[in-house]
JSON list of C-alpha atoms in Angstrom, two decimals:
[
{"chain": "A", "resi": 1299, "resn": "UNK", "atom": "CA", "xyz": [106.50, 52.76, -52.60]},
{"chain": "A", "resi": 1300, "resn": "UNK", "atom": "CA", "xyz": [103.85, 55.35, -51.80]},
{"chain": "A", "resi": 1301, "resn": "UNK", "atom": "CA", "xyz": [104.28, 58.88, -50.64]},
{"chain": "A", "resi": 1302, "resn": "UNK", "atom": "CA", "xyz": [102.40, 61.16, -48.35]},
{"chain": "A", "resi": 1303, "resn": "UNK", "atom": "CA", "xyz": [102.68, 64.85, -47.68]},
{"chain": "A", "resi": 1304, "resn": "UNK", "atom": "CA", "xyz": [105.15, 64.22, -44.90]},
{"chain": "A", "resi": 1305, "resn": "UNK", "atom": "CA", "xyz": [106.71, 60.98, -46.12]},
{"chain": "A", "resi": 1306, "resn": "UNK", "atom": "CA", "xyz": [109.50, 60.37, -48.59]},
{"chain": "A", "resi": 1307, "resn": "UNK", "atom": "CA", "xyz": [109.68, 58.71, -51.96]},
{"chain": "A", "resi": 1308, "resn": "UNK", "atom": "CA", "xyz": [112.85, 57.49, -53.56]},
{"chain": "A", "resi": 1309, "resn": "UNK", "atom": "CA", "xyz": [114.89, 58.77, -50.64]},
{"chain": "A", "resi": 1310, "resn": "UNK", "atom": "CA", "xyz": [113.73, 62.41, -50.95]},
{"chain": "A", "resi": 1311, "resn": "UNK", "atom": "CA", "xyz": [112.92, 64.27, -47.77]},
{"chain": "A", "resi": 1312, "resn": "UNK", "atom": "CA", "xyz": [110.38, 66.48, -49.60]},
{"chain": "A", "resi": 1313, "resn": "UNK", "atom": "CA", "xyz": [106.87, 65.50, -50.65]},
{"chain": "A", "resi": 1314, "resn": "UNK", "atom": "CA", "xyz": [105.98, 65.32, -54.33]},
{"chain": "A", "resi": 1315, "resn": "UNK", "atom": "CA", "xyz": [103.93, 68.50, -53.95]},
{"chain": "A", "resi": 1316, "resn": "UNK", "atom": "CA", "xyz": [106.86, 70.33, -52.36]},
{"chain": "A", "resi": 1317, "resn": "UNK", "atom": "CA", "xyz": [109.24, 69.16, -55.12]},
{"chain": "A", "resi": 1318, "resn": "UNK", "atom": "CA", "xyz": [106.82, 70.30, -57.83]},
{"chain": "A", "resi": 1319, "resn": "UNK", "atom": "CA", "xyz": [106.34, 73.63, -56.08]},
{"chain": "A", "resi": 1320, "resn": "UNK", "atom": "CA", "xyz": [110.11, 74.15, -55.82]},
{"chain": "A", "resi": 1321, "resn": "UNK", "atom": "CA", "xyz": [110.54, 73.20, -59.49]},
{"chain": "A", "resi": 1322, "resn": "UNK", "atom": "CA", "xyz": [107.84, 75.69, -60.52]},
{"chain": "A", "resi": 1323, "resn": "UNK", "atom": "CA", "xyz": [109.46, 78.45, -58.46]},
{"chain": "A", "resi": 1324, "resn": "UNK", "atom": "CA", "xyz": [112.83, 77.64, -60.01]},
{"chain": "A", "resi": 1325, "resn": "UNK", "atom": "CA", "xyz": [111.42, 77.74, -63.54]},
{"chain": "A", "resi": 1326, "resn": "UNK", "atom": "CA", "xyz": [109.67, 81.04, -62.82]},
{"chain": "A", "resi": 1327, "resn": "UNK", "atom": "CA", "xyz": [112.96, 82.44, -61.56]},
{"chain": "A", "resi": 1328, "resn": "UNK", "atom": "CA", "xyz": [114.70, 81.38, -64.76]},
{"chain": "A", "resi": 1329, "resn": "UNK", "atom": "CA", "xyz": [111.96, 82.98, -66.82]},
{"chain": "A", "resi": 1330, "resn": "UNK", "atom": "CA", "xyz": [112.44, 86.25, -64.94]},
{"chain": "A", "resi": 1331, "resn": "UNK", "atom": "CA", "xyz": [116.17, 86.10, -65.60]},
{"chain": "A", "resi": 1332, "resn": "UNK", "atom": "CA", "xyz": [115.58, 85.85, -69.32]},
{"chain": "A", "resi": 1333, "resn": "UNK", "atom": "CA", "xyz": [113.18, 88.80, -69.37]},
{"chain": "A", "resi": 1334, "resn": "UNK", "atom": "CA", "xyz": [115.62, 91.18, -67.72]},
{"chain": "A", "resi": 1335, "resn": "UNK", "atom": "CA", "xyz": [118.74, 90.04, -69.54]},
{"chain": "A", "resi": 1336, "resn": "UNK", "atom": "CA", "xyz": [120.21, 92.50, -72.01]},
{"chain": "A", "resi": 1337, "resn": "UNK", "atom": "CA", "xyz": [119.10, 92.21, -75.60]},
{"chain": "A", "resi": 1338, "resn": "UNK", "atom": "CA", "xyz": [121.82, 91.02, -77.93]},
{"chain": "A", "resi": 1339, "resn": "UNK", "atom": "CA", "xyz": [121.13, 91.70, -81.57]},
{"chain": "A", "resi": 1340, "resn": "UNK", "atom": "CA", "xyz": [122.79, 89.61, -84.27]},
{"chain": "A", "resi": 1341, "resn": "UNK", "atom": "CA", "xyz": [124.86, 92.64, -85.21]},
{"chain": "A", "resi": 1342, "resn": "UNK", "atom": "CA", "xyz": [126.63, 92.63, -81.85]},
{"chain": "A", "resi": 1343, "resn": "UNK", "atom": "CA", "xyz": [125.03, 95.59, -80.06]},
{"chain": "A", "resi": 1344, "resn": "UNK", "atom": "CA", "xyz": [123.55, 94.53, -76.79]},
{"chain": "A", "resi": 1345, "resn": "UNK", "atom": "CA", "xyz": [121.70, 96.73, -74.35]},
{"chain": "A", "resi": 1346, "resn": "UNK", "atom": "CA", "xyz": [119.23, 96.27, -71.56]},
{"chain": "A", "resi": 1347, "resn": "UNK", "atom": "CA", "xyz": [115.79, 96.77, -73.10]},
{"chain": "A", "resi": 1348, "resn": "UNK", "atom": "CA", "xyz": [114.17, 97.18, -69.70]},
{"chain": "A", "resi": 1349, "resn": "UNK", "atom": "CA", "xyz": [116.62, 99.98, -68.83]},
{"chain": "A", "resi": 1350, "resn": "UNK", "atom": "CA", "xyz": [115.97, 101.58, -72.22]},
{"chain": "A", "resi": 1351, "resn": "UNK", "atom": "CA", "xyz": [112.21, 101.51, -71.63]},
{"chain": "A", "resi": 1352, "resn": "UNK", "atom": "CA", "xyz": [112.69, 102.90, -68.12]},
{"chain": "A", "resi": 1353, "resn": "UNK", "atom": "CA", "xyz": [114.74, 105.79, -69.55]},
{"chain": "A", "resi": 1354, "resn": "UNK", "atom": "CA", "xyz": [112.01, 106.69, -72.04]},
{"chain": "A", "resi": 1355, "resn": "UNK", "atom": "CA", "xyz": [109.21, 106.34, -69.51]},
{"chain": "A", "resi": 1356, "resn": "UNK", "atom": "CA", "xyz": [111.09, 108.26, -66.83]},
{"chain": "A", "resi": 1357, "resn": "UNK", "atom": "CA", "xyz": [111.53, 111.17, -69.23]},
{"chain": "A", "resi": 1358, "resn": "UNK", "atom": "CA", "xyz": [107.84, 111.03, -70.17]},
{"chain": "A", "resi": 1359, "resn": "UNK", "atom": "CA", "xyz": [106.81, 110.87, -66.48]},
{"chain": "A", "resi": 1360, "resn": "UNK", "atom": "CA", "xyz": [108.96, 113.93, -65.69]},
{"chain": "A", "resi": 1361, "resn": "UNK", "atom": "CA", "xyz": [106.83, 115.70, -68.28]},
{"chain": "A", "resi": 1362, "resn": "UNK", "atom": "CA", "xyz": [103.47, 114.44, -67.03]},
{"chain": "A", "resi": 1363, "resn": "UNK", "atom": "CA", "xyz": [102.93, 111.76, -69.68]},
{"chain": "A", "resi": 1364, "resn": "UNK", "atom": "CA", "xyz": [101.82, 108.14, -69.50]},
{"chain": "A", "resi": 1365, "resn": "UNK", "atom": "CA", "xyz": [104.40, 105.37, -69.98]},
{"chain": "A", "resi": 1366, "resn": "UNK", "atom": "CA", "xyz": [104.90, 103.56, -73.28]},
{"chain": "A", "resi": 1367, "resn": "UNK", "atom": "CA", "xyz": [104.89, 99.79, -73.63]},
{"chain": "A", "resi": 1368, "resn": "UNK", "atom": "CA", "xyz": [107.21, 97.72, -75.79]},
{"chain": "A", "resi": 1369, "resn": "UNK", "atom": "CA", "xyz": [105.53, 96.40, -78.92]},
{"chain": "A", "resi": 1370, "resn": "UNK", "atom": "CA", "xyz": [107.17, 93.42, -80.63]},
{"chain": "A", "resi": 1371, "resn": "UNK", "atom": "CA", "xyz": [106.19, 94.61, -84.11]},
{"chain": "A", "resi": 1372, "resn": "UNK", "atom": "CA", "xyz": [107.67, 98.05, -83.53]},
{"chain": "A", "resi": 1373, "resn": "UNK", "atom": "CA", "xyz": [110.78, 96.39, -82.09]},
{"chain": "A", "resi": 1374, "resn": "UNK", "atom": "CA", "xyz": [111.20, 94.50, -85.37]},
{"chain": "A", "resi": 1375, "resn": "UNK", "atom": "CA", "xyz": [110.64, 97.67, -87.43]},
{"chain": "A", "resi": 1376, "resn": "UNK", "atom": "CA", "xyz": [113.27, 99.49, -85.35]},
{"chain": "A", "resi": 1377, "resn": "UNK", "atom": "CA", "xyz": [115.74, 96.62, -85.59]},
{"chain": "A", "resi": 1378, "resn": "UNK", "atom": "CA", "xyz": [115.38, 96.36, -89.35]},
{"chain": "A", "resi": 1379, "resn": "UNK", "atom": "CA", "xyz": [115.84, 100.12, -89.75]},
{"chain": "A", "resi": 1380, "resn": "UNK", "atom": "CA", "xyz": [118.91, 100.25, -87.49]},
{"chain": "A", "resi": 1381, "resn": "UNK", "atom": "CA", "xyz": [120.44, 97.36, -89.44]},
{"chain": "A", "resi": 1382, "resn": "UNK", "atom": "CA", "xyz": [119.71, 99.05, -92.79]},
{"chain": "A", "resi": 1383, "resn": "UNK", "atom": "CA", "xyz": [121.25, 102.32, -91.59]},
{"chain": "A", "resi": 1384, "resn": "UNK", "atom": "CA", "xyz": [124.37, 100.45, -90.45]},
{"chain": "A", "resi": 1385, "resn": "UNK", "atom": "CA", "xyz": [124.61, 98.40, -93.65]},
{"chain": "A", "resi": 1386, "resn": "UNK", "atom": "CA", "xyz": [124.34, 101.53, -95.83]},
{"chain": "A", "resi": 1387, "resn": "UNK", "atom": "CA", "xyz": [126.36, 103.81, -93.49]},
{"chain": "A", "resi": 1388, "resn": "UNK", "atom": "CA", "xyz": [123.48, 106.32, -93.52]},
{"chain": "A", "resi": 1389, "resn": "UNK", "atom": "CA", "xyz": [121.62, 107.90, -90.66]},
{"chain": "A", "resi": 1390, "resn": "UNK", "atom": "CA", "xyz": [118.20, 108.85, -92.00]},
{"chain": "A", "resi": 1391, "resn": "UNK", "atom": "CA", "xyz": [114.50, 108.07, -91.85]},
{"chain": "A", "resi": 1392, "resn": "UNK", "atom": "CA", "xyz": [114.11, 106.75, -95.39]},
{"chain": "A", "resi": 1393, "resn": "UNK", "atom": "CA", "xyz": [116.90, 104.23, -95.98]},
{"chain": "A", "resi": 1394, "resn": "UNK", "atom": "CA", "xyz": [114.35, 101.41, -95.68]},
{"chain": "A", "resi": 1395, "resn": "UNK", "atom": "CA", "xyz": [111.40, 103.31, -97.11]},
{"chain": "A", "resi": 1396, "resn": "UNK", "atom": "CA", "xyz": [109.06, 105.77, -95.46]},
{"chain": "A", "resi": 1397, "resn": "UNK", "atom": "CA", "xyz": [108.23, 105.29, -91.80]},
{"chain": "A", "resi": 1398, "resn": "UNK", "atom": "CA", "xyz": [104.57, 104.66, -92.62]},
{"chain": "A", "resi": 1399, "resn": "UNK", "atom": "CA", "xyz": [105.40, 101.97, -95.19]},
{"chain": "A", "resi": 1400, "resn": "UNK", "atom": "CA", "xyz": [107.87, 100.26, -92.83]},
{"chain": "A", "resi": 1401, "resn": "UNK", "atom": "CA", "xyz": [105.40, 100.26, -89.93]},
{"chain": "A", "resi": 1402, "resn": "UNK", "atom": "CA", "xyz": [102.57, 98.96, -92.15]},
{"chain": "A", "resi": 1403, "resn": "UNK", "atom": "CA", "xyz": [104.86, 96.24, -93.53]},
{"chain": "A", "resi": 1404, "resn": "UNK", "atom": "CA", "xyz": [105.71, 95.32, -89.94]},
{"chain": "A", "resi": 1405, "resn": "UNK", "atom": "CA", "xyz": [102.04, 94.66, -89.26]},
{"chain": "A", "resi": 1406, "resn": "UNK", "atom": "CA", "xyz": [101.39, 97.49, -86.81]},
{"chain": "A", "resi": 1407, "resn": "UNK", "atom": "CA", "xyz": [98.02, 99.19, -87.37]},
{"chain": "A", "resi": 1408, "resn": "UNK", "atom": "CA", "xyz": [98.33, 102.77, -86.20]},
{"chain": "A", "resi": 1409, "resn": "UNK", "atom": "CA", "xyz": [96.62, 106.08, -85.67]},
{"chain": "A", "resi": 1410, "resn": "UNK", "atom": "CA", "xyz": [99.93, 107.85, -84.97]},
{"chain": "A", "resi": 1411, "resn": "UNK", "atom": "CA", "xyz": [103.60, 107.05, -85.52]},
{"chain": "A", "resi": 1412, "resn": "UNK", "atom": "CA", "xyz": [106.94, 108.79, -84.99]},
{"chain": "A", "resi": 1413, "resn": "UNK", "atom": "CA", "xyz": [110.61, 107.87, -85.18]},
{"chain": "A", "resi": 1414, "resn": "UNK", "atom": "CA", "xyz": [113.95, 108.96, -83.76]},
{"chain": "A", "resi": 1415, "resn": "UNK", "atom": "CA", "xyz": [117.21, 107.84, -85.37]},
{"chain": "A", "resi": 1416, "resn": "UNK", "atom": "CA", "xyz": [120.80, 108.57, -84.51]},
{"chain": "A", "resi": 1417, "resn": "UNK", "atom": "CA", "xyz": [124.34, 107.37, -84.93]},
{"chain": "A", "resi": 1418, "resn": "UNK", "atom": "CA", "xyz": [127.72, 107.68, -83.31]},
{"chain": "A", "resi": 1419, "resn": "UNK", "atom": "CA", "xyz": [126.57, 107.46, -79.69]},
{"chain": "A", "resi": 1420, "resn": "UNK", "atom": "CA", "xyz": [128.46, 104.77, -77.80]},
{"chain": "A", "resi": 1421, "resn": "UNK", "atom": "CA", "xyz": [125.36, 103.31, -76.11]},
{"chain": "A", "resi": 1422, "resn": "UNK", "atom": "CA", "xyz": [121.59, 103.64, -75.86]},
{"chain": "A", "resi": 1423, "resn": "UNK", "atom": "CA", "xyz": [121.81, 105.98, -72.86]},
{"chain": "A", "resi": 1424, "resn": "UNK", "atom": "CA", "xyz": [123.96, 108.40, -74.87]},
{"chain": "A", "resi": 1425, "resn": "UNK", "atom": "CA", "xyz": [121.55, 108.18, -77.81]},
{"chain": "A", "resi": 1426, "resn": "UNK", "atom": "CA", "xyz": [118.64, 108.88, -75.47]},
{"chain": "A", "resi": 1427, "resn": "UNK", "atom": "CA", "xyz": [120.48, 111.89, -74.03]},
{"chain": "A", "resi": 1428, "resn": "UNK", "atom": "CA", "xyz": [121.06, 113.25, -77.55]},
{"chain": "A", "resi": 1429, "resn": "UNK", "atom": "CA", "xyz": [117.38, 112.80, -78.45]},
{"chain": "A", "resi": 1430, "resn": "UNK", "atom": "CA", "xyz": [116.25, 114.56, -75.26]},
{"chain": "A", "resi": 1431, "resn": "UNK", "atom": "CA", "xyz": [118.47, 117.56, -76.12]},
{"chain": "A", "resi": 1432, "resn": "UNK", "atom": "CA", "xyz": [117.28, 117.77, -79.75]},
{"chain": "A", "resi": 1433, "resn": "UNK", "atom": "CA", "xyz": [113.98, 119.70, -80.12]},
{"chain": "A", "resi": 1434, "resn": "UNK", "atom": "CA", "xyz": [112.53, 117.48, -82.86]},
{"chain": "A", "resi": 1435, "resn": "UNK", "atom": "CA", "xyz": [113.47, 114.21, -81.21]},
{"chain": "A", "resi": 1436, "resn": "UNK", "atom": "CA", "xyz": [112.35, 115.51, -77.83]},
{"chain": "A", "resi": 1437, "resn": "UNK", "atom": "CA", "xyz": [108.98, 116.36, -79.36]},
{"chain": "A", "resi": 1438, "resn": "UNK", "atom": "CA", "xyz": [108.58, 112.75, -80.55]},
{"chain": "A", "resi": 1439, "resn": "UNK", "atom": "CA", "xyz": [109.42, 111.42, -77.09]},
{"chain": "A", "resi": 1440, "resn": "UNK", "atom": "CA", "xyz": [106.80, 113.73, -75.57]},
{"chain": "A", "resi": 1441, "resn": "UNK", "atom": "CA", "xyz": [103.89, 113.14, -77.95]},
{"chain": "A", "resi": 1442, "resn": "UNK", "atom": "CA", "xyz": [101.00, 112.41, -75.58]},
{"chain": "A", "resi": 1443, "resn": "UNK", "atom": "CA", "xyz": [99.04, 110.27, -78.05]},
{"chain": "A", "resi": 1444, "resn": "UNK", "atom": "CA", "xyz": [101.77, 107.62, -78.42]},
{"chain": "A", "resi": 1445, "resn": "UNK", "atom": "CA", "xyz": [101.35, 104.37, -76.48]},
{"chain": "A", "resi": 1446, "resn": "UNK", "atom": "CA", "xyz": [103.94, 101.91, -77.82]},
{"chain": "A", "resi": 1447, "resn": "UNK", "atom": "CA", "xyz": [107.64, 101.82, -78.65]},
{"chain": "A", "resi": 1448, "resn": "UNK", "atom": "CA", "xyz": [110.23, 99.69, -80.36]},
{"chain": "A", "resi": 1449, "resn": "UNK", "atom": "CA", "xyz": [113.96, 100.42, -80.26]},
{"chain": "A", "resi": 1450, "resn": "UNK", "atom": "CA", "xyz": [117.16, 98.88, -81.56]},
{"chain": "A", "resi": 1451, "resn": "UNK", "atom": "CA", "xyz": [120.83, 99.43, -82.22]},
{"chain": "A", "resi": 1452, "resn": "UNK", "atom": "CA", "xyz": [123.18, 98.15, -84.89]},
{"chain": "A", "resi": 1453, "resn": "UNK", "atom": "CA", "xyz": [126.92, 98.44, -85.43]},
{"chain": "A", "resi": 1454, "resn": "UNK", "atom": "CA", "xyz": [128.96, 98.62, -88.60]},
{"chain": "A", "resi": 1455, "resn": "UNK", "atom": "CA", "xyz": [132.52, 99.81, -89.14]},
{"chain": "A", "resi": 1456, "resn": "UNK", "atom": "CA", "xyz": [132.92, 100.81, -85.51]},
{"chain": "A", "resi": 1457, "resn": "UNK", "atom": "CA", "xyz": [129.87, 103.10, -85.62]},
{"chain": "A", "resi": 1458, "resn": "UNK", "atom": "CA", "xyz": [126.60, 102.55, -83.73]},
{"chain": "A", "resi": 1459, "resn": "UNK", "atom": "CA", "xyz": [123.21, 103.29, -85.29]},
{"chain": "A", "resi": 1460, "resn": "UNK", "atom": "CA", "xyz": [120.06, 103.71, -83.17]},
{"chain": "A", "resi": 1461, "resn": "UNK", "atom": "CA", "xyz": [116.32, 103.74, -83.89]},
{"chain": "A", "resi": 1462, "resn": "UNK", "atom": "CA", "xyz": [113.23, 104.38, -81.79]},
{"chain": "A", "resi": 1463, "resn": "UNK", "atom": "CA", "xyz": [109.85, 103.77, -83.44]},
{"chain": "A", "resi": 1464, "resn": "UNK", "atom": "CA", "xyz": [106.72, 105.00, -81.64]},
{"chain": "A", "resi": 1465, "resn": "UNK", "atom": "CA", "xyz": [103.10, 104.19, -82.35]},
{"chain": "A", "resi": 1466, "resn": "UNK", "atom": "CA", "xyz": [99.52, 104.38, -81.21]},
{"chain": "A", "resi": 1467, "resn": "UNK", "atom": "CA", "xyz": [96.96, 101.82, -82.32]},
{"chain": "A", "resi": 1468, "resn": "UNK", "atom": "CA", "xyz": [93.65, 103.13, -83.66]},
{"chain": "A", "resi": 1469, "resn": "UNK", "atom": "CA", "xyz": [91.04, 103.56, -80.94]},
{"chain": "A", "resi": 1470, "resn": "UNK", "atom": "CA", "xyz": [89.40, 100.21, -80.25]},
{"chain": "A", "resi": 1471, "resn": "UNK", "atom": "CA", "xyz": [92.09, 98.25, -82.14]},
{"chain": "A", "resi": 1472, "resn": "UNK", "atom": "CA", "xyz": [94.60, 96.11, -80.25]},
{"chain": "A", "resi": 1473, "resn": "UNK", "atom": "CA", "xyz": [97.86, 96.10, -82.22]},
{"chain": "A", "resi": 1474, "resn": "UNK", "atom": "CA", "xyz": [100.25, 95.38, -79.38]},
{"chain": "A", "resi": 1475, "resn": "UNK", "atom": "CA", "xyz": [101.95, 92.01, -79.15]}
]
C-alpha cells in the first residue's frame, strides 16, 4: 500500500508526514515537562529549580544586575555540600573542604566564587528570604561579577540544609555546562 500527503496508510487518516510531525511535537512537549518538573534529590528534598533560579534572578534584577544561569558543575558542588552538611549536622562553609577546593574538584574553572549556606528553613523560598535579609548573604547574591549558580537542599533528622554556589568563569573561558 502506498501513501500520499492526503491519502491513508494502514487505516490512518493522517499522512506519514503529519504523524511524524505530531510525534515530534508530542516528544518536544514531554521534554518541556521534564525540564520544568521539580528537582528531587536522593535525600528527599524536592524543589522547583526553575522557580529557585527565578527567585535569585528576580532579586538581582530588582537591584540592576544581570541574571545568573544554572551551571551543572556548580549544581553538583552545591548538592554535595548540602548533603555533607546534613550528614554531619553542621551548617558551615568548610564541612567538605574550602569553597575553592570544592569548586576546583567539581571541575569549574573560575575567576570569582561565592557561597551561601543555611539550615532550618522549611523550603528554598524561606532560605532565599533569609539570605536576602542577611547582609553577608545578600552581598553574595548581588555580586555583579558572578554569572553562574548551583543550588541544592538536603534533609537529615527533620532539618533542611541549603547551599547556593556562585561562580564566574575566567574571561574567555567557557566553564558552563
